[in-house]
Amino acid sequence: MKIPVITIDGPSGSGKGTISQRLARQLGWHYLDSGALYRLLACAAQRDGVTLDDVDGLVALASRIHAEFRTDATGDESVLLDGVSVTTELRTEQAGSAASQIAALPPVRAALLDWQRRYRQPPGLVADGRDMGTVVFPDATTKIFLTASLEERARRRYNQLINMKKKVSLEAVMAEVRARDERDRSRSVAPLVPAADAQLLDNSALDIEETVARVLEHARSLT
Ligand code: C5P
C-alpha cells in the first residue's frame, strides 16, 4: 500500500515548518523539512569552499554529506552536518539566502530528489517545502498550499529573529522575505506554485492550532 504523504508547500513565513512539525507529531508520522536540506548543502558549500554557482561541486557535495536531525524531549531541534552541529547557522538569513540561490539550479534540485524521497517511511510523512506537492511527491494523499500576507509573514520572521536576539529592522526583514519570494516564484525549475490539486489555505488570521485543525479537516475529508 502507498505510504501516505501530506505536503505543505508555501512561501517563507507562512508557518509551514511549525504546522508540519505539529501535524507530524499529532499523527505520529515522519517529518521532512526540505528547506533544511537546501540550507545544509549551502552550509556545507561554505565549509568546503565550494562557490554557490559551482554546479558540479554542489552536486558532488550533495552525495557526500551526511545530515542528522535530532529532536530532544523538550521538542528542541538540533541538526548535525557530518557530525558537527550547524543548528544555529542553518537558521540564519544568510543560510536561507544561500539556500535559495542554489535551489535555483536544476542539477542541484535533481541531486536532492532521492534524498527527500527516502523520508517517505511508514506510517506516513508530512513534507514541508516549496515543491513537495508538485515535484517531489506528486502522488501525495493530501496537498496544502499555505500562505499569509507578506506583512504578516515578515512580522513573524522579524519576531523569530528578535527572539534569537538578532538586531534587525522590520523593513529589512520584509525586503528579504519579498526578495526570496520573488526568486522562489520566478525560477524556471520547480517554481513556488500551488499544485493543481492543492488546497489553498491563507492563515494570516489563524493561529497555529486553528491552522493544524484546518489541515487535518481537509486531510480527513479526502479519506
Ligand atoms: O524553507 P526554508 O526557508 O528553510 O528554505 C530555504 C530556501 O530553500 C527557500 O527560500 C527556497 O529557495 C529553497 N527551497 C526550495 N525547495 C524546497 C525547500 C526550500 O527551493 N522544497
XYZ file of C-alpha atoms and ligand atoms in Angstrom:
244
model
C 0.000 0.000 0.000
C 1.156 3.508 -0.763
C 2.692 5.290 2.238
C 0.565 8.412 2.862
C 2.120 11.852 2.475
C 0.755 15.260 3.429
C 2.601 18.006 1.576
C 2.685 21.535 2.964
C 4.087 23.991 0.449
C 4.178 27.757 0.598
C 6.344 30.861 0.886
C 8.709 31.611 3.769
C 6.974 32.765 6.911
C 3.694 31.042 6.094
C 4.217 28.851 9.159
C 4.840 25.680 7.147
C 7.573 24.438 9.485
C 5.647 24.824 12.722
C 2.410 23.475 11.242
C 4.132 20.499 9.601
C 6.010 19.548 12.763
C 2.811 19.713 14.835
C 0.956 17.627 12.291
C 3.703 15.015 12.160
C 3.781 14.804 15.947
C -0.014 14.546 16.225
C -0.227 11.839 13.588
C 2.938 10.026 14.707
C 4.361 10.416 11.189
C 7.825 11.300 9.917
C 8.677 14.880 9.048
C 10.726 16.227 6.161
C 11.997 19.806 6.346
C 13.156 20.044 2.743
C 14.342 23.638 3.139
C 16.810 22.391 5.753
C 18.388 20.123 3.128
C 18.978 23.102 0.817
C 20.286 25.099 3.784
C 22.561 22.200 4.812
C 24.006 21.956 1.335
C 24.631 25.712 1.311
C 26.394 25.460 4.713
C 28.490 22.524 3.526
C 29.470 24.511 0.423
C 30.615 27.377 2.560
C 32.529 24.991 4.833
C 34.308 23.345 1.886
C 34.903 26.497 -0.143
C 32.516 25.438 -2.945
C 31.073 28.572 -4.550
C 27.289 28.905 -4.893
C 27.474 28.858 -8.696
C 29.709 25.767 -8.911
C 27.004 23.337 -10.049
C 29.257 20.267 -10.346
C 30.872 20.966 -6.995
C 27.463 21.340 -5.320
C 26.086 18.141 -6.876
C 29.167 16.186 -5.765
C 28.860 17.663 -2.300
C 25.167 16.638 -2.074
C 26.116 12.981 -2.477
C 28.871 13.205 0.145
C 27.315 14.979 3.098
C 25.596 13.266 5.971
C 22.812 15.034 7.840
C 21.164 14.110 11.087
C 18.077 15.732 12.603
C 17.533 15.286 16.316
C 14.667 16.415 18.492
C 15.127 16.258 22.255
C 12.439 15.555 24.865
C 11.531 19.274 25.052
C 10.981 19.422 21.301
C 14.175 21.375 20.590
C 15.707 20.526 17.242
C 19.392 20.090 16.510
C 20.924 19.453 13.122
C 24.285 17.821 12.549
C 26.258 18.133 9.335
C 28.819 15.344 9.145
C 28.615 15.004 12.911
C 29.037 18.734 13.659
C 26.135 20.846 14.933
C 25.009 23.555 12.487
C 21.696 24.193 14.274
C 22.134 27.954 14.717
C 23.994 28.605 11.482
C 21.280 26.797 9.498
C 18.538 29.220 10.556
C 20.339 32.465 9.682
C 19.111 34.727 6.893
C 22.461 34.194 5.200
C 21.929 30.417 5.037
C 18.359 30.977 3.799
C 19.517 33.282 1.079
C 22.357 30.932 0.010
C 19.883 28.009 0.025
C 17.550 29.967 -2.218
C 20.406 30.697 -4.665
C 21.469 27.070 -5.024
C 17.817 25.966 -5.125
C 17.508 27.799 -8.462
C 19.996 25.379 -10.070
C 18.204 22.410 -11.757
C 21.036 19.844 -11.221
C 21.125 20.722 -7.518
C 17.368 20.158 -7.222
C 17.713 16.842 -9.048
C 20.525 15.791 -6.725
C 18.272 16.320 -3.700
C 15.276 14.359 -5.061
C 16.199 10.874 -3.852
C 17.389 12.202 -0.533
C 13.966 13.793 0.035
C 12.008 10.751 -1.157
C 13.815 8.471 1.278
C 11.919 10.198 4.095
C 8.712 8.523 2.914
C 8.541 5.782 5.539
C 5.618 4.081 7.288
C 3.285 5.059 8.830
C 3.380 8.342 6.860
C 5.211 11.562 6.073
C 4.498 15.261 6.451
C 6.719 17.047 3.911
C 7.292 20.784 4.086
C 8.786 22.897 1.297
C 8.093 24.652 -1.968
C 7.669 21.802 -4.457
C 6.604 18.884 -2.279
C 3.191 18.530 -3.950
C 4.294 19.495 -7.458
C 7.622 17.686 -7.935
C 8.860 15.561 -5.044
C 5.632 13.795 -4.019
C 3.172 14.373 -6.890
C 1.141 11.369 -5.684
C 0.745 12.742 -2.136
C -2.542 11.923 -0.446
C -3.146 15.483 0.797
C -1.641 18.682 -0.608
C -1.843 22.022 1.135
C -0.570 25.366 -0.125
C -0.157 27.560 2.918
C 0.063 31.326 2.567
C -0.220 34.501 4.604
C 0.144 38.149 3.619
C 3.674 39.489 3.038
C 3.294 41.830 6.045
C 2.210 39.010 8.342
C 4.988 36.689 7.148
C 7.633 39.399 7.583
C 6.297 40.191 11.055
C 6.534 36.518 12.094
C 10.075 36.226 10.784
C 11.027 39.505 12.490
C 9.689 38.243 15.844
C 11.613 34.994 15.405
C 14.851 36.897 14.786
C 14.241 39.248 17.705
C 13.682 36.206 19.935
C 17.031 34.935 18.706
C 18.486 38.283 19.903
C 19.299 39.404 16.366
C 19.450 43.135 15.603
C 17.167 43.585 12.590
C 14.566 46.026 11.348
C 11.091 45.023 10.184
C 11.715 46.857 6.894
C 14.907 44.886 6.208
C 13.194 41.587 7.015
C 10.274 42.477 4.758
C 12.662 43.304 1.906
C 14.465 39.972 2.405
C 11.205 37.975 2.510
C 9.978 39.783 -0.617
C 13.248 39.098 -2.484
C 13.200 35.421 -1.503
C 9.542 35.069 -2.595
C 10.361 36.657 -5.919
C 13.336 34.363 -6.533
C 11.392 31.248 -5.465
C 8.406 32.144 -7.657
C 10.253 33.147 -10.778
C 12.877 30.409 -11.074
C 12.474 28.197 -14.118
C 12.684 24.894 -12.284
C 10.177 23.881 -9.598
C 8.921 27.435 -9.006
C 6.827 28.129 -5.944
C 3.323 27.465 -7.274
C 0.452 25.503 -5.786
C -0.091 22.010 -7.212
C -3.259 21.867 -9.320
C -4.815 19.567 -6.708
C -3.606 21.514 -3.646
C -5.937 23.070 -1.113
C -5.092 26.774 -0.630
C -5.048 27.917 2.974
C -4.386 31.541 3.971
C -3.530 31.613 7.657
C -2.928 35.375 8.081
C -5.724 35.462 10.652
C -5.387 31.929 12.054
C -3.207 30.731 14.901
C -1.167 27.517 14.854
C -3.854 25.284 16.389
C -6.533 26.616 14.024
C -4.279 26.059 11.023
C -3.412 22.485 12.074
C -7.112 21.761 12.620
C -7.962 23.034 9.112
C -5.290 20.849 7.535
C -6.461 17.754 9.414
C -10.064 18.531 8.492
C -9.095 18.697 4.832
C -6.989 15.508 5.047
C -9.925 13.629 6.628
C -12.345 14.930 4.014
C -10.264 13.117 1.370
C -10.338 9.688 3.016
O 12.000 26.758 3.859
P 13.344 27.415 4.012
O 13.287 28.886 4.241
O 14.192 26.711 5.018
O 14.067 27.188 2.603
C 15.231 27.851 2.237
C 15.250 28.049 0.731
O 15.406 26.752 0.097
C 13.968 28.636 0.144
O 13.984 30.030 0.062
C 13.915 28.019 -1.233
O 14.621 28.798 -2.150
C 14.651 26.715 -1.095
N 13.751 25.576 -1.090
C 13.324 25.077 -2.287
N 12.537 23.967 -2.339
C 12.137 23.377 -1.207
C 12.533 23.890 0.041
C 13.335 25.014 0.077
O 13.651 25.621 -3.328
N 11.379 22.291 -1.286
